[in-house]
């Protein structure tokens, strides 16, 4: 029987660098897929938030329209005449016509007073 000698071969540096590069590319691709999945989840969450904001804004607009209609009906049902409005109706008309809500520092108080008057009418 022949004796076989174990020859120690030198590792091929070029081959090992190529393998390392392939492993590194696989890791990068895997990280990219994970990042895309994470972005997808973030976009889905942002979509849900945007839809929620949209629903809330629509509800707010509907409530504002209801309040505007209520205020206009108060003015219409008042005993004063168009062109000769009482102070209360004139104030309500100014508030409704105002484009700048900051001009009404006590709007919440007036709103509560109007709601109280409406409740007392019922």
PDB file of C-alpha atoms in Angstrom:
ATOM      1  CA  UNK A   1       0.000   0.000   0.000  1.00  0.00           C
ATOM      2  CA  UNK A   2       1.088   3.362  -0.849  1.00  0.00           C
ATOM      3  CA  UNK A   3       1.317   6.045   1.676  1.00  0.00           C
ATOM      4  CA  UNK A   4      -0.463   9.150   0.737  1.00  0.00           C
ATOM      5  CA  UNK A   5       0.892  12.313   2.012  1.00  0.00           C
ATOM      6  CA  UNK A   6      -1.336  15.098   2.911  1.00  0.00           C
ATOM      7  CA  UNK A   7      -0.402  18.088   0.945  1.00  0.00           C
ATOM      8  CA  UNK A   8      -1.312  21.345   2.474  1.00  0.00           C
ATOM      9  CA  UNK A   9      -2.600  23.601  -0.198  1.00  0.00           C
ATOM     10  CA  UNK A  10      -2.452  27.303   0.073  1.00  0.00           C
ATOM     11  CA  UNK A  11      -5.894  28.855   0.135  1.00  0.00           C
ATOM     12  CA  UNK A  12      -6.653  30.645  -3.020  1.00  0.00           C
ATOM     13  CA  UNK A  13      -7.005  34.288  -1.974  1.00  0.00           C
ATOM     14  CA  UNK A  14      -8.888  35.307  -5.064  1.00  0.00           C
ATOM     15  CA  UNK A  15     -11.437  32.522  -4.616  1.00  0.00           C
ATOM     16  CA  UNK A  16     -11.963  33.270  -0.934  1.00  0.00           C
ATOM     17  CA  UNK A  17     -12.473  36.990  -1.691  1.00  0.00           C
ATOM     18  CA  UNK A  18     -15.064  36.095  -4.328  1.00  0.00           C
ATOM     19  CA  UNK A  19     -16.887  33.864  -1.850  1.00  0.00           C
ATOM     20  CA  UNK A  20     -16.804  36.600   0.788  1.00  0.00           C
ATOM     21  CA  UNK A  21     -18.169  39.063  -1.755  1.00  0.00           C
ATOM     22  CA  UNK A  22     -20.981  36.652  -2.651  1.00  0.00           C
ATOM     23  CA  UNK A  23     -21.874  36.214   1.019  1.00  0.00           C
ATOM     24  CA  UNK A  24     -21.773  39.962   1.517  1.00  0.00           C
ATOM     25  CA  UNK A  25     -24.040  40.506  -1.495  1.00  0.00           C
ATOM     26  CA  UNK A  26     -26.495  37.936  -0.120  1.00  0.00           C
ATOM     27  CA  UNK A  27     -26.548  39.775   3.222  1.00  0.00           C
ATOM     28  CA  UNK A  28     -27.089  43.109   1.480  1.00  0.00           C
ATOM     29  CA  UNK A  29     -29.955  41.686  -0.560  1.00  0.00           C
ATOM     30  CA  UNK A  30     -31.503  40.150   2.526  1.00  0.00           C
ATOM     31  CA  UNK A  31     -31.229  43.476   4.367  1.00  0.00           C
ATOM     32  CA  UNK A  32     -32.768  45.262   1.376  1.00  0.00           C
ATOM     33  CA  UNK A  33     -35.740  42.883   1.379  1.00  0.00           C
ATOM     34  CA  UNK A  34     -36.206  43.465   5.120  1.00  0.00           C
ATOM     35  CA  UNK A  35     -35.995  47.230   4.607  1.00  0.00           C
ATOM     36  CA  UNK A  36     -38.601  47.087   1.833  1.00  0.00           C
ATOM     37  CA  UNK A  37     -40.916  45.018   4.033  1.00  0.00           C
ATOM     38  CA  UNK A  38     -40.473  47.541   6.826  1.00  0.00           C
ATOM     39  CA  UNK A  39     -41.200  50.426   4.459  1.00  0.00           C
ATOM     40  CA  UNK A  40     -44.305  48.632   3.224  1.00  0.00           C
ATOM     41  CA  UNK A  41     -45.555  48.296   6.793  1.00  0.00           C
ATOM     42  CA  UNK A  42     -44.796  51.974   7.421  1.00  0.00           C
ATOM     43  CA  UNK A  43     -46.680  52.999   4.267  1.00  0.00           C
ATOM     44  CA  UNK A  44     -49.652  50.865   5.270  1.00  0.00           C
ATOM     45  CA  UNK A  45     -49.656  52.499   8.691  1.00  0.00           C
ATOM     46  CA  UNK A  46     -49.395  55.972   7.141  1.00  0.00           C
ATOM     47  CA  UNK A  47     -52.293  55.110   4.832  1.00  0.00           C
ATOM     48  CA  UNK A  48     -54.430  54.115   7.811  1.00  0.00           C
ATOM     49  CA  UNK A  49     -53.498  57.332   9.618  1.00  0.00           C
ATOM     50  CA  UNK A  50     -54.311  59.425   6.526  1.00  0.00           C
ATOM     51  CA  UNK A  51     -57.677  57.675   6.145  1.00  0.00           C
ATOM     52  CA  UNK A  52     -58.434  58.308   9.815  1.00  0.00           C
ATOM     53  CA  UNK A  53     -57.536  61.991   9.476  1.00  0.00           C
ATOM     54  CA  UNK A  54     -59.703  62.195   6.368  1.00  0.00           C
ATOM     55  CA  UNK A  55     -62.689  60.638   8.187  1.00  0.00           C
ATOM     56  CA  UNK A  56     -62.222  62.971  11.167  1.00  0.00           C
ATOM     57  CA  UNK A  57     -61.941  66.010   8.903  1.00  0.00           C
ATOM     58  CA  UNK A  58     -65.106  65.036   7.038  1.00  0.00           C
ATOM     59  CA  UNK A  59     -66.908  64.644  10.361  1.00  0.00           C
ATOM     60  CA  UNK A  60     -65.608  68.022  11.501  1.00  0.00           C
ATOM     61  CA  UNK A  61     -66.774  69.643   8.270  1.00  0.00           C
ATOM     62  CA  UNK A  62     -70.195  68.067   8.687  1.00  0.00           C
ATOM     63  CA  UNK A  63     -70.440  69.364  12.253  1.00  0.00           C
ATOM     64  CA  UNK A  64     -69.308  72.820  11.151  1.00  0.00           C
ATOM     65  CA  UNK A  65     -71.940  72.798   8.405  1.00  0.00           C
ATOM     66  CA  UNK A  66     -74.553  71.759  10.963  1.00  0.00           C
ATOM     67  CA  UNK A  67     -73.485  74.559  13.302  1.00  0.00           C
ATOM     68  CA  UNK A  68     -73.546  77.077  10.456  1.00  0.00           C
ATOM     69  CA  UNK A  69     -77.032  75.935   9.497  1.00  0.00           C
ATOM     70  CA  UNK A  70     -78.147  76.198  13.108  1.00  0.00           C
ATOM     71  CA  UNK A  71     -76.781  79.710  13.446  1.00  0.00           C
ATOM     72  CA  UNK A  72     -78.423  80.770  10.193  1.00  0.00           C
ATOM     73  CA  UNK A  73     -81.748  79.312  11.329  1.00  0.00           C
ATOM     74  CA  UNK A  74     -81.447  81.270  14.595  1.00  0.00           C
ATOM     75  CA  UNK A  75     -80.997  84.416  12.537  1.00  0.00           C
ATOM     76  CA  UNK A  76     -83.899  83.514  10.226  1.00  0.00           C
ATOM     77  CA  UNK A  77     -86.231  82.782  13.153  1.00  0.00           C
ATOM     78  CA  UNK A  78     -85.362  85.978  14.969  1.00  0.00           C
ATOM     79  CA  UNK A  79     -87.943  88.736  15.013  1.00  0.00           C
ATOM     80  CA  UNK A  80     -85.589  91.250  13.430  1.00  0.00           C
ATOM     81  CA  UNK A  81     -85.657  92.022   9.704  1.00  0.00           C
ATOM     82  CA  UNK A  82     -83.093  91.672   7.008  1.00  0.00           C
ATOM     83  CA  UNK A  83     -81.257  94.983   6.762  1.00  0.00           C
ATOM     84  CA  UNK A  84     -82.275  95.869  10.300  1.00  0.00           C
ATOM     85  CA  UNK A  85     -80.832  93.025  12.366  1.00  0.00           C
ATOM     86  CA  UNK A  86     -80.582  92.994  16.122  1.00  0.00           C
ATOM     87  CA  UNK A  87     -77.163  93.041  17.790  1.00  0.00           C
ATOM     88  CA  UNK A  88     -77.162  89.300  18.411  1.00  0.00           C
ATOM     89  CA  UNK A  89     -78.003  88.411  14.793  1.00  0.00           C
ATOM     90  CA  UNK A  90     -75.517  90.979  13.517  1.00  0.00           C
ATOM     91  CA  UNK A  91     -72.772  89.411  15.653  1.00  0.00           C
ATOM     92  CA  UNK A  92     -73.686  85.950  14.393  1.00  0.00           C
ATOM     93  CA  UNK A  93     -73.575  87.154  10.789  1.00  0.00           C
ATOM     94  CA  UNK A  94     -70.161  88.729  11.369  1.00  0.00           C
ATOM     95  CA  UNK A  95     -68.866  85.501  12.891  1.00  0.00           C
ATOM     96  CA  UNK A  96     -70.186  83.417  10.000  1.00  0.00           C
ATOM     97  CA  UNK A  97     -68.738  85.809   7.430  1.00  0.00           C
ATOM     98  CA  UNK A  98     -65.330  86.023   9.083  1.00  0.00           C
ATOM     99  CA  UNK A  99     -62.532  84.264   7.195  1.00  0.00           C
ATOM    100  CA  UNK A 100     -60.159  84.580  10.123  1.00  0.00           C
ATOM    101  CA  UNK A 101     -61.175  82.486  13.154  1.00  0.00           C
ATOM    102  CA  UNK A 102     -58.494  84.160  15.284  1.00  0.00           C
ATOM    103  CA  UNK A 103     -60.583  87.327  15.278  1.00  0.00           C
ATOM    104  CA  UNK A 104     -63.049  85.632  17.632  1.00  0.00           C
ATOM    105  CA  UNK A 105     -61.175  85.142  20.927  1.00  0.00           C
ATOM    106  CA  UNK A 106     -64.286  84.104  22.834  1.00  0.00           C
ATOM    107  CA  UNK A 107     -65.919  82.020  20.115  1.00  0.00           C
ATOM    108  CA  UNK A 108     -66.126  78.946  22.357  1.00  0.00           C
ATOM    109  CA  UNK A 109     -67.981  80.911  25.021  1.00  0.00           C
ATOM    110  CA  UNK A 110     -70.401  82.288  22.432  1.00  0.00           C
ATOM    111  CA  UNK A 111     -70.879  78.817  21.002  1.00  0.00           C
ATOM    112  CA  UNK A 112     -71.726  77.440  24.458  1.00  0.00           C
ATOM    113  CA  UNK A 113     -74.157  80.306  25.019  1.00  0.00           C
ATOM    114  CA  UNK A 114     -75.879  79.598  21.718  1.00  0.00           C
ATOM    115  CA  UNK A 115     -76.133  75.891  22.525  1.00  0.00           C
ATOM    116  CA  UNK A 116     -77.569  76.753  25.931  1.00  0.00           C
ATOM    117  CA  UNK A 117     -80.168  78.981  24.271  1.00  0.00           C
ATOM    118  CA  UNK A 118     -81.024  76.214  21.812  1.00  0.00           C
ATOM    119  CA  UNK A 119     -81.440  73.705  24.616  1.00  0.00           C
ATOM    120  CA  UNK A 120     -83.680  76.121  26.496  1.00  0.00           C
ATOM    121  CA  UNK A 121     -85.919  76.457  23.413  1.00  0.00           C
ATOM    122  CA  UNK A 122     -86.584  72.725  23.332  1.00  0.00           C
TER     123      UNK A 122
END
